[in-house]
Structure formats: structure tokens, C-alpha cells
Tab-separated table of C-alpha atoms and ligand atoms in Angstrom:
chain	number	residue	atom	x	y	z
A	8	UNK	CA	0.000	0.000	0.000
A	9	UNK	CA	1.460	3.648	-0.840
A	10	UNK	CA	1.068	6.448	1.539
A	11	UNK	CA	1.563	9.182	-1.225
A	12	UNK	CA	-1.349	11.266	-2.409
A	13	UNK	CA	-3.041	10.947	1.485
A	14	UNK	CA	-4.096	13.803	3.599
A	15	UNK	CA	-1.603	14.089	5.118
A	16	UNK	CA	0.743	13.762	2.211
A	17	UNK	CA	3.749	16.452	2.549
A	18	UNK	CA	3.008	16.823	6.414
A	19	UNK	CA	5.172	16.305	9.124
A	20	UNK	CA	4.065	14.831	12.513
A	21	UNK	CA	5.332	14.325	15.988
A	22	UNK	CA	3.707	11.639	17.942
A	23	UNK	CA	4.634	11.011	21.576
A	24	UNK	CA	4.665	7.973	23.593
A	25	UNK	CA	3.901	6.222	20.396
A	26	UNK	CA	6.048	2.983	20.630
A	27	UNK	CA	2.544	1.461	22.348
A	28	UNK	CA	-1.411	1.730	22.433
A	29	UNK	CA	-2.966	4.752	21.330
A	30	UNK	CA	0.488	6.513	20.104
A	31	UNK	CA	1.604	3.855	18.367
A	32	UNK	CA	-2.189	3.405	16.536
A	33	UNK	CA	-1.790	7.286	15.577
A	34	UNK	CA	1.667	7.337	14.428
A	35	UNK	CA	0.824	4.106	11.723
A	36	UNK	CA	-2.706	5.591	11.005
A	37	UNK	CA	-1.285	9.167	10.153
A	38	UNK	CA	2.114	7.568	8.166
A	39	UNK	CA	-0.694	5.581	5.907
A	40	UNK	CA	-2.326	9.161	4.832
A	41	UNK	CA	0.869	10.056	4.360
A	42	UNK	CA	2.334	11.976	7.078
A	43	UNK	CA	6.248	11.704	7.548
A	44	UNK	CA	6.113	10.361	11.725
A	45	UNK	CA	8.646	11.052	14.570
A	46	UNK	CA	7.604	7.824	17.254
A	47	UNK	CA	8.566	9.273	20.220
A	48	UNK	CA	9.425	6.994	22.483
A	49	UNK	CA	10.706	6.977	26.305
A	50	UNK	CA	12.021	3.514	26.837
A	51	UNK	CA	10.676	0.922	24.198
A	52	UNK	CA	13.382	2.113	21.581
A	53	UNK	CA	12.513	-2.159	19.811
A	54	UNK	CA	9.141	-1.436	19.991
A	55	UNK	CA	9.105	2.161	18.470
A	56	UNK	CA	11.310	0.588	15.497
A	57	UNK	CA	9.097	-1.551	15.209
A	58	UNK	CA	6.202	1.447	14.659
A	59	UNK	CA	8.360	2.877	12.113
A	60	UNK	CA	8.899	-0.783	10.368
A	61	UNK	CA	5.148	-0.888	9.927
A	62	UNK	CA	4.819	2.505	8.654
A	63	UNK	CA	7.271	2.253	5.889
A	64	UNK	CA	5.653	-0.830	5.329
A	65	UNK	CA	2.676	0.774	4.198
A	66	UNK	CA	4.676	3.336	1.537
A	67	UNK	CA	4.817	6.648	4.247
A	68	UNK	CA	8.257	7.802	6.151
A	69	UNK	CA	9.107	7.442	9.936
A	70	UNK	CA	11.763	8.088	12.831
A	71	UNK	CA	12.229	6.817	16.291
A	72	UNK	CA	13.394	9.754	18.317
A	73	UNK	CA	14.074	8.902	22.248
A	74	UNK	CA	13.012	11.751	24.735
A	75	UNK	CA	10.903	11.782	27.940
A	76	UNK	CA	8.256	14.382	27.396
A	77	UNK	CA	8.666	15.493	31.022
A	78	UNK	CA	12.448	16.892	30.389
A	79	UNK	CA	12.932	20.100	28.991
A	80	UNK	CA	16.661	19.543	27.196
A	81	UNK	CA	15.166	15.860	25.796
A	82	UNK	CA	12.380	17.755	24.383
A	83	UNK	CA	14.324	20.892	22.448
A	84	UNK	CA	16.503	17.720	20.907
A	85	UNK	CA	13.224	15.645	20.090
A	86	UNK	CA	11.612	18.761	18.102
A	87	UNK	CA	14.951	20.066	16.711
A	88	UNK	CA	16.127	16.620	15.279
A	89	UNK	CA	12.224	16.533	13.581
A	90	UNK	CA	12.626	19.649	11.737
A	91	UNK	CA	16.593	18.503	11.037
A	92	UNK	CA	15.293	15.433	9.598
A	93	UNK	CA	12.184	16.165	7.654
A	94	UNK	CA	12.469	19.861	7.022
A	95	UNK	CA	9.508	21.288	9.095
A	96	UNK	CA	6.605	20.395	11.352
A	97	UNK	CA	3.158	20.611	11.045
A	98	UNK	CA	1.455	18.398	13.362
A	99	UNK	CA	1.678	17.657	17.152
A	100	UNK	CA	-0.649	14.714	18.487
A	101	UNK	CA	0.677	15.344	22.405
A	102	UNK	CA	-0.006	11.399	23.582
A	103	UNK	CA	2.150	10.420	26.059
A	104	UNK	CA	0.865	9.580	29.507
A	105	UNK	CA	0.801	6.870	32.586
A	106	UNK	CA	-0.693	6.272	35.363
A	107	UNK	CA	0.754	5.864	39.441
A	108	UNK	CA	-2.160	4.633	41.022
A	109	UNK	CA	-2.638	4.873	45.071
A	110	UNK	CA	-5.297	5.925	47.346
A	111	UNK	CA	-5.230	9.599	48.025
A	112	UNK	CA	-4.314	9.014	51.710
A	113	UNK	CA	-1.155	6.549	50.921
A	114	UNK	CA	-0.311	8.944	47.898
A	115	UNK	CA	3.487	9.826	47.963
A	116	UNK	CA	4.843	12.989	46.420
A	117	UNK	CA	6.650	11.152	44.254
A	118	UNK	CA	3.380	9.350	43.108
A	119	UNK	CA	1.788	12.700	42.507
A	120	UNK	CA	5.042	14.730	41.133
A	121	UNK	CA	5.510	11.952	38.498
A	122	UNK	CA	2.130	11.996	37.018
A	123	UNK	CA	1.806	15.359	36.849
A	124	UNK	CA	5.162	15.718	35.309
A	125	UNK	CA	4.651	13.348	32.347
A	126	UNK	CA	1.187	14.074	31.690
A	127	UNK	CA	0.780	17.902	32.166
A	128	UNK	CA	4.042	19.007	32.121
A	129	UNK	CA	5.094	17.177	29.408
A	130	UNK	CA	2.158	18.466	27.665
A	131	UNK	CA	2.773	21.705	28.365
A	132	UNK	CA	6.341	21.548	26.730
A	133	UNK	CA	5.653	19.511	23.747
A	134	UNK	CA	2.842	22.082	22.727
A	135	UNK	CA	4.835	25.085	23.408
A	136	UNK	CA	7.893	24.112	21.049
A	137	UNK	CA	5.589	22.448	18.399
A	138	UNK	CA	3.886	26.458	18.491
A	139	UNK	CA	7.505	27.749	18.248
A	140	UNK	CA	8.027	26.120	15.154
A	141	UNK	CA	4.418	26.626	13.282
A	142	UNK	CA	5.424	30.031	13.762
A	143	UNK	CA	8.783	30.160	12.566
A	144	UNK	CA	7.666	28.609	9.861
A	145	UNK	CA	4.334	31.103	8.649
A	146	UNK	CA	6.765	33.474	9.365
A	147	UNK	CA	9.334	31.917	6.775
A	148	UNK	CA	6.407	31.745	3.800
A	149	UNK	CA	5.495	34.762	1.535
A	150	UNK	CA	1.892	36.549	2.528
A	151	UNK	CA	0.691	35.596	-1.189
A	152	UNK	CA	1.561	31.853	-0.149
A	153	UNK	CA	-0.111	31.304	3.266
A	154	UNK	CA	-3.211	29.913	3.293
A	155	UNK	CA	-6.897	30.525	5.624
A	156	UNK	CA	-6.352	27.232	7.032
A	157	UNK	CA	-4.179	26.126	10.439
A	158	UNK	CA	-0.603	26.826	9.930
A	159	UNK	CA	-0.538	23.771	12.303
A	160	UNK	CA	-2.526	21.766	14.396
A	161	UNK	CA	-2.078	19.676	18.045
A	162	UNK	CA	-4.266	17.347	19.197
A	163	UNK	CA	-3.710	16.402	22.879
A	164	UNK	CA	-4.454	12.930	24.317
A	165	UNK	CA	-6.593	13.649	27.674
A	166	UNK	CA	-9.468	10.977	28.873
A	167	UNK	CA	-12.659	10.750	30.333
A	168	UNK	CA	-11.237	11.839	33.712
A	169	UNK	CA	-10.748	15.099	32.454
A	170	UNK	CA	-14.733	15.707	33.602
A	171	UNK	CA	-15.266	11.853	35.497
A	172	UNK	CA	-13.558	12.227	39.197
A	173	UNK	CA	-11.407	8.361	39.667
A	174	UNK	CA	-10.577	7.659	43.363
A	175	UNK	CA	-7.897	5.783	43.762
A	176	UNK	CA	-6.219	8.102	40.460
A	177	UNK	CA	-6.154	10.919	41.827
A	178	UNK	CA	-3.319	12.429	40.150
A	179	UNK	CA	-4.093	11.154	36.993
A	180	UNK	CA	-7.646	12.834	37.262
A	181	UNK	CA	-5.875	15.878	38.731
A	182	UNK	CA	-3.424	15.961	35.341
A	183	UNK	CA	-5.851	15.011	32.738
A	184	UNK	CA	-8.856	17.798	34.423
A	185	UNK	CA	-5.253	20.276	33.873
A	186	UNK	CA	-5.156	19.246	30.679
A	187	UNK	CA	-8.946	20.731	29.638
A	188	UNK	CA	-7.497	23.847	30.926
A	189	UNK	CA	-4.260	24.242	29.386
A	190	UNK	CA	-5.439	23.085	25.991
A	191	UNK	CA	-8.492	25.606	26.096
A	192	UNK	CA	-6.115	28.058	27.309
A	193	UNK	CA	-3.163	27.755	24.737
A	194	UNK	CA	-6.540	27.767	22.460
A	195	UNK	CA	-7.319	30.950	23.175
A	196	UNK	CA	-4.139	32.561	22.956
A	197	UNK	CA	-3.041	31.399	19.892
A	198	UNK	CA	-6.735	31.313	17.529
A	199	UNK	CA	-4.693	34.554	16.303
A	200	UNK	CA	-1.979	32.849	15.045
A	201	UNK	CA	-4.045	30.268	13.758
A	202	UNK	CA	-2.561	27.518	14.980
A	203	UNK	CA	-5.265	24.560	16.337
A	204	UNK	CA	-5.114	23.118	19.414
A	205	UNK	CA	-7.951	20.483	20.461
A	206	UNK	CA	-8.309	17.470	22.684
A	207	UNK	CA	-9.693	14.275	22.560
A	208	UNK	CA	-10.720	12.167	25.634
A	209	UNK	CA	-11.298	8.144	25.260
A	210	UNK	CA	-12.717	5.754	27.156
A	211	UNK	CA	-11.370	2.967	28.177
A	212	UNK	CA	-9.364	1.552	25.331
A	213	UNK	CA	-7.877	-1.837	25.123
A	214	UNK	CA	-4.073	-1.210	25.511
A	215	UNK	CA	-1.038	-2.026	27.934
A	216	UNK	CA	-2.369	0.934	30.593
A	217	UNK	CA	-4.999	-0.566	31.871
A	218	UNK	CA	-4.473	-4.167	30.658
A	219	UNK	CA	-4.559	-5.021	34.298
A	220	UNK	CA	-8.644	-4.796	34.081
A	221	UNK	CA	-9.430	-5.940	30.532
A	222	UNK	CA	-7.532	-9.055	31.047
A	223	UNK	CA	-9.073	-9.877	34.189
A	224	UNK	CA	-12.892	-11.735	33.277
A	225	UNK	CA	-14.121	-10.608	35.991
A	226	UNK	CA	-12.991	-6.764	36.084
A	227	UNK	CA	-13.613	-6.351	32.374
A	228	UNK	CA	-17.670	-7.311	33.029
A	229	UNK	CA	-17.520	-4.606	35.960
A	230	UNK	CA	-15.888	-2.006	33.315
A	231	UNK	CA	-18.592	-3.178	30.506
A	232	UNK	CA	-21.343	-1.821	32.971
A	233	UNK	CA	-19.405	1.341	32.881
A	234	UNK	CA	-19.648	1.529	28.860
A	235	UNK	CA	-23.117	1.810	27.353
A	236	UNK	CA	-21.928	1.105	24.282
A	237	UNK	CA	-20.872	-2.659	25.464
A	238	UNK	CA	-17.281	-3.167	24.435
A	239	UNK	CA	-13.915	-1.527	24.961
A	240	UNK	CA	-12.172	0.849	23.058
A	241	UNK	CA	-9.609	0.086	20.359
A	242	UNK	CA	-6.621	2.024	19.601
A	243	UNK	CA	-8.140	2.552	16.165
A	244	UNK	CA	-11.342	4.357	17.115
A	245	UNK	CA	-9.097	6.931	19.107
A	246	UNK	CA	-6.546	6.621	15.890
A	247	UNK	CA	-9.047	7.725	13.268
A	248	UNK	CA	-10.583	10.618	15.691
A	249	UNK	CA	-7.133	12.266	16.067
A	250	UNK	CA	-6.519	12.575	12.184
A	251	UNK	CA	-9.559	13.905	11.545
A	252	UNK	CA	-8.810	16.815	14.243
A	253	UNK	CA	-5.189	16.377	12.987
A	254	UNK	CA	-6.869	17.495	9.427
A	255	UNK	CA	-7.958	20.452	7.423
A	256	UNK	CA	-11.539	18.692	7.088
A	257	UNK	CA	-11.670	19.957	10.703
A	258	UNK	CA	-10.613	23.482	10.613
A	259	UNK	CA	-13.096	25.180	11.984
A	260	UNK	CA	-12.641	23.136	15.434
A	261	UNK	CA	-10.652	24.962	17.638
A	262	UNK	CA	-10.335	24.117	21.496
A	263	UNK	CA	-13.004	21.448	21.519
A	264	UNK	CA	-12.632	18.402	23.844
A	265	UNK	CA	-13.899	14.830	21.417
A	266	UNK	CA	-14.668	12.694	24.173
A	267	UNK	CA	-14.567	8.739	21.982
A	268	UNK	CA	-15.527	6.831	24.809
A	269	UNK	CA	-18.913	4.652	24.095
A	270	UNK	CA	-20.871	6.583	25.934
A	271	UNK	CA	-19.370	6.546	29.335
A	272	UNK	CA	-19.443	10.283	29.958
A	273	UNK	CA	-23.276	9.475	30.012
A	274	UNK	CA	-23.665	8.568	33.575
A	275	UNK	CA	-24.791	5.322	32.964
A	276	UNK	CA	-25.435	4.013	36.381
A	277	UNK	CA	-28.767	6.490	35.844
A	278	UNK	CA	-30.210	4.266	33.081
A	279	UNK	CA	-32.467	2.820	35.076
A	280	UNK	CA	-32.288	4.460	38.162
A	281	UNK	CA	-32.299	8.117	39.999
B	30	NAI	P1	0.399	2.952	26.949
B	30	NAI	O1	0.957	2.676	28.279
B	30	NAI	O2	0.408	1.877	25.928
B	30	NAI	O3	1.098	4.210	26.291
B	30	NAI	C1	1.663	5.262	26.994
B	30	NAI	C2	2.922	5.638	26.281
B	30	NAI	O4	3.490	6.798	26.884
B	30	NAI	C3	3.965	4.513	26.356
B	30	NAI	O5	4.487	4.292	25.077
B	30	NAI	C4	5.021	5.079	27.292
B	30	NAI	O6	6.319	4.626	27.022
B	30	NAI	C5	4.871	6.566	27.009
B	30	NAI	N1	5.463	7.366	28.064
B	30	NAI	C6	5.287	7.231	29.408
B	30	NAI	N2	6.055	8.127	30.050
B	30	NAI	C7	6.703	8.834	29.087
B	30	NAI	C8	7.628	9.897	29.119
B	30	NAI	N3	8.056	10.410	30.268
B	30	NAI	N4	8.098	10.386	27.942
B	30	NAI	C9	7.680	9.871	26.776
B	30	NAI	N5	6.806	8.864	26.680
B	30	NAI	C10	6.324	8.358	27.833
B	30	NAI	O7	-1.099	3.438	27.202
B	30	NAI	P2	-2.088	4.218	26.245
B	30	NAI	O8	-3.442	3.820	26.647
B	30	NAI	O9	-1.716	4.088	24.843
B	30	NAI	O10	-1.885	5.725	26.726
B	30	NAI	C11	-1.639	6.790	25.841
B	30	NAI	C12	-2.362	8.027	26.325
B	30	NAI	O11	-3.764	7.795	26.265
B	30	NAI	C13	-2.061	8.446	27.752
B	30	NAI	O12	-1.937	9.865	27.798
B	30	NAI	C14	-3.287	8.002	28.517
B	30	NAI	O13	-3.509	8.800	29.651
B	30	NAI	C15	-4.358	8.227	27.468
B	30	NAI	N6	-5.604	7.505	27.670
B	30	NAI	C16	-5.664	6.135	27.581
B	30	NAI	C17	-6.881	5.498	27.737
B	30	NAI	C18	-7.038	4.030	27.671
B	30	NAI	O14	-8.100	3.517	28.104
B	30	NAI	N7	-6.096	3.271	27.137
B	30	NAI	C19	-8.108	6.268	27.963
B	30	NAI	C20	-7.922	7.675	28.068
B	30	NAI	C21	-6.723	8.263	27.905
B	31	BGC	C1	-7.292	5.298	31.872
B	31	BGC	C2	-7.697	3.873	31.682
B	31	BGC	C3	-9.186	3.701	31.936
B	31	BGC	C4	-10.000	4.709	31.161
B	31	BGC	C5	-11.469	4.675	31.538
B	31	BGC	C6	-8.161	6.177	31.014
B	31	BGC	O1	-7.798	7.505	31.106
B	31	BGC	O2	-5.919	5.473	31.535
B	31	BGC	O3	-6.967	3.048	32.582
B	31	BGC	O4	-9.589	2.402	31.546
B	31	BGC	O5	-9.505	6.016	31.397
B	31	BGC	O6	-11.674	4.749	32.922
């Protein structure tokens, strides 16, 4: 299969945490519409060559670039080796994330610090060089040249906890709920510039993060009765969500949460109750 002629076709993309799950789903969905992909990855360096096998596979262009998304130095080098290597930058899906879980009242700061580090912080510093560059860039291209649409575009990978409270998560809640913030934020301040930011929030989606419940029989019939929709996620519903917000056909979307999560923001314990 050939990637050239896709939507994405002379577009380059950054994709974090994507040597597993929902990263990795992005990175090989967006390198088959053509996109050249950085898989950013923090440890799984096999794995993320892997990601980049299977997008040359299907005709596009990819790089593994180490970097954890929570350090500021590994961060100028992951963005500054993109545009070294593929000439410029156009997309940002900001995916990279974990959870520490622990009751509130055994919490350690540690437990807290870390979550909040990778999955806000990181955030915050992945977004704020990607905007550097779309910049630079408009800046670099003659008035006659530059079009009405996004001179570039990040989609940031938040969840359903960004508006559903988890005990036992609190920091994850805590980082994701930051997230709705800083991505509305960042969306106001740089409409003017017209550079897109949005989010989109899944479910629960079958990858290693929670793997812990889905493999479990009888934890995965507890989560069903969270999900009106009656199954889990894949990788691939999230996957083809993010390129579409990733896309021109979605220009007009600016600062929008896309929660793809089968219905569980829908309070479904009050389906037949309350
Ligand atoms: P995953 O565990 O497969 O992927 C997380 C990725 O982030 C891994 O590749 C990991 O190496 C990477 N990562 C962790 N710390 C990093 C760091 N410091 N620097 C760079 N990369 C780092 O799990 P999944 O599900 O694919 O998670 C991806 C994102 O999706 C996360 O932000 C998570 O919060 C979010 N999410 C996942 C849901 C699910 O049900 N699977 C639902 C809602 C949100
Ligand atoms: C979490 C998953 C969980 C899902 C639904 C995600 O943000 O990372 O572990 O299954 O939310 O609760």
C-alpha cells in the first residue's frame, strides 16, 4: 500500500509515547495518509522501530526519536532533530501519559510529582515548542503563499477523567482535568496565530495501561457496565478521531474536547435508576 497522495501527504508529525497503544495506533494511522512520523518513544526504543517498520511498510516515512516528554533539554533535541530530519513540522498529536495509582491518603509525592510531570508538564512543553516552530515557519512563507487554514494543528491525548472524578487516580484525574485547561487556554491565545489546538478524551481503550482490568474476566464485566456502548475501546477508534482533528476537514474546530468513549461520559449508572 502507498502512503503518497493521502491527507496528510507532505506533512510532518510528531507523535509522543507512540512505541505502544494509542500513540503507536496514531503514528501508523497518520504515516498511511501520508504523514512523515517522529515515534517518540521513552524507553521501548525495539518497539518504536518496530512502529516505524510498519509505517514504511505501508509506503509513508518514519523516525524513532528517544526523549521523555517530562524533560525540557530531551524535548528541544526531540523537536529540533524533527525539523533537522524532515524539514519542518506541522502536526503535534501530544499522547504520552501513565498512570501511578494509590489511594489519596497513601499517595506519595513522588506518586503525585511523576504523574503530573509526564502528563501535564510534558504536555505543556511539547505544545509550546511544536507552536515555536508553526510560527517560525508562517513566518518563513510569503503573505501571497499562506493559506486561511491552520498553519498547524495539536491534538492532545486527555481521557474521560478530564470531567469523570477516579478515586484511587487521583493524580491522573488531577493531570488530565489540567489538561482541559491548558489546551483551552493555549486555544485561546493562539486562535490569532491560527494555529489549532484540540483534545480528545477516550474511554477505556484496550491497551497495555490498563491491561490489568481488561484481562481480568471478571474486572472487564464490571468495566462493561461502565460503557453503554458494550465493548472496549480500540486504539483505532481513538486513531481515526485524532486525524480527523489532525486534518484540514476539521478546521473550523478549535479548542473542543472529542470525548470517543462509548458513551461513558453518560452517567450510565442512571439508566435505570435516579
Ligand atoms: P500505553 O501505556 O500503551 O502508552 C503510553 C505511552 O506513553 C507509552 O508508550 C510510554 O512509554 C509513554 N510514556 C510514558 N512516560 C513517558 C515519558 N516520560 N516520555 C515519553 N513517553 C512516555 O497506554 P495508552 O493507553 O496508549 O496511553 C496513551 C495516552 O492515552 C495516555 O496519555 C493516557 O492517559 C491516554 N488515555 C488512555 C486510555 C485508555 O483507556 N487506554 C483512555 C484515556 C486516555
Ligand atoms: C485510563 C484507563 C481507563 C480509562 C477509563 C483512562 O484515562 O488510563 O486506565 O480504563 O480512562 O476509565
Amino acid at each position: 500500500m502507498s502512503a503518497t497522495g493521502g491527507k496528510f501527504e507532505n506533512q510532518v508529525a510528531i507523535v509522543t509515547g507512540a512505541s505502544s497503544g494509542l500513540g503507536k495506533a496514531c503514528a501508523i494511522h497518520m504515516g498511511s495518509l501520508g504523514a512523515k512520523v517522529v515515534v517518540n518513544y521513552h524507553s521501548g526504543e525495539e518497539e518504536a522501530e518496530e512502529v516505524v517498520k510498519e509505517i514504511k511498510q505501508r509506503g509513508g516515512e518514519g523516525l524513532a526519536v528517544q526523549a521523555d516528554v517530562s524533560k525540557e533539554p530531551e524535548i528541544l533535541n526531540l523537536f529540533t532533530k524533527t525539523v533537522d530530519t524532515f524539514g519542518r513540522l506541522d502536526i503535534l498529536v501530544s499522547n504520552a501519559g501513565l498512570q501511578v495509582d494509590a489511594p489519596f491518603l497513601e499517595m506519595t509525592l513522588e506518586q503525585w510529582q511523576k504523574v503530573i510531570d509526564v502528563n501535564l508538564t510534558g504536555q505543556f512543553l511539547c505544545s509550546r515548542e511544536a507552536s515555536k516552530i508553526f510560527i517560525r515557519q508562517s513566518r518563513a512563507t510569503a503573505a501571497e503563499e499562506r493559506s486561511e487554514r491552520a498553519i498547524g494543528k495539536i491534538v492532545m491525548m486527555s481521557s474521560v477523567h478530564d470531567i469523570i472524578p477516579w478515586a484511587g487516580h487521583i493524580n491522573y484525574a488531577a493531570s488530565k482535568g489540567g489538561l482541559l485547561m491548558l489546551m483551552k487556554s493555549i486555544a485561546q491565545e493562539l486562535a490569532p496565530y491560527k494555529i489549532r489546538i484540540n483534545s480528545v478524551s477516550p474511554g477505556a481503550i484496550k491497551t497495555p495501561i490498563n491491561k490489568e482490568v481488561w484481562s481480568d474476566e471478571s474486572k472487564y464485566k464490571e468495566l462493561l457496565e461502565l460503557i453503554p456502548y458494550q465493548r472496549i475501546g480500540t486504539p483505532e477508534d481513538v486513531a481515526k478521531a485524532v486525524a480527523w482533528l489532525a486534518s484540514d476537514d476539521s478546521d473550523y474546530v478549535h479548542g473542543e474536547t472529542l470525548y470517543i468513549d462509548g458513551g461513558m461520559t453518560l452517567y450510565p449508572a442512571f439508566s435505570d435508576n435516579g
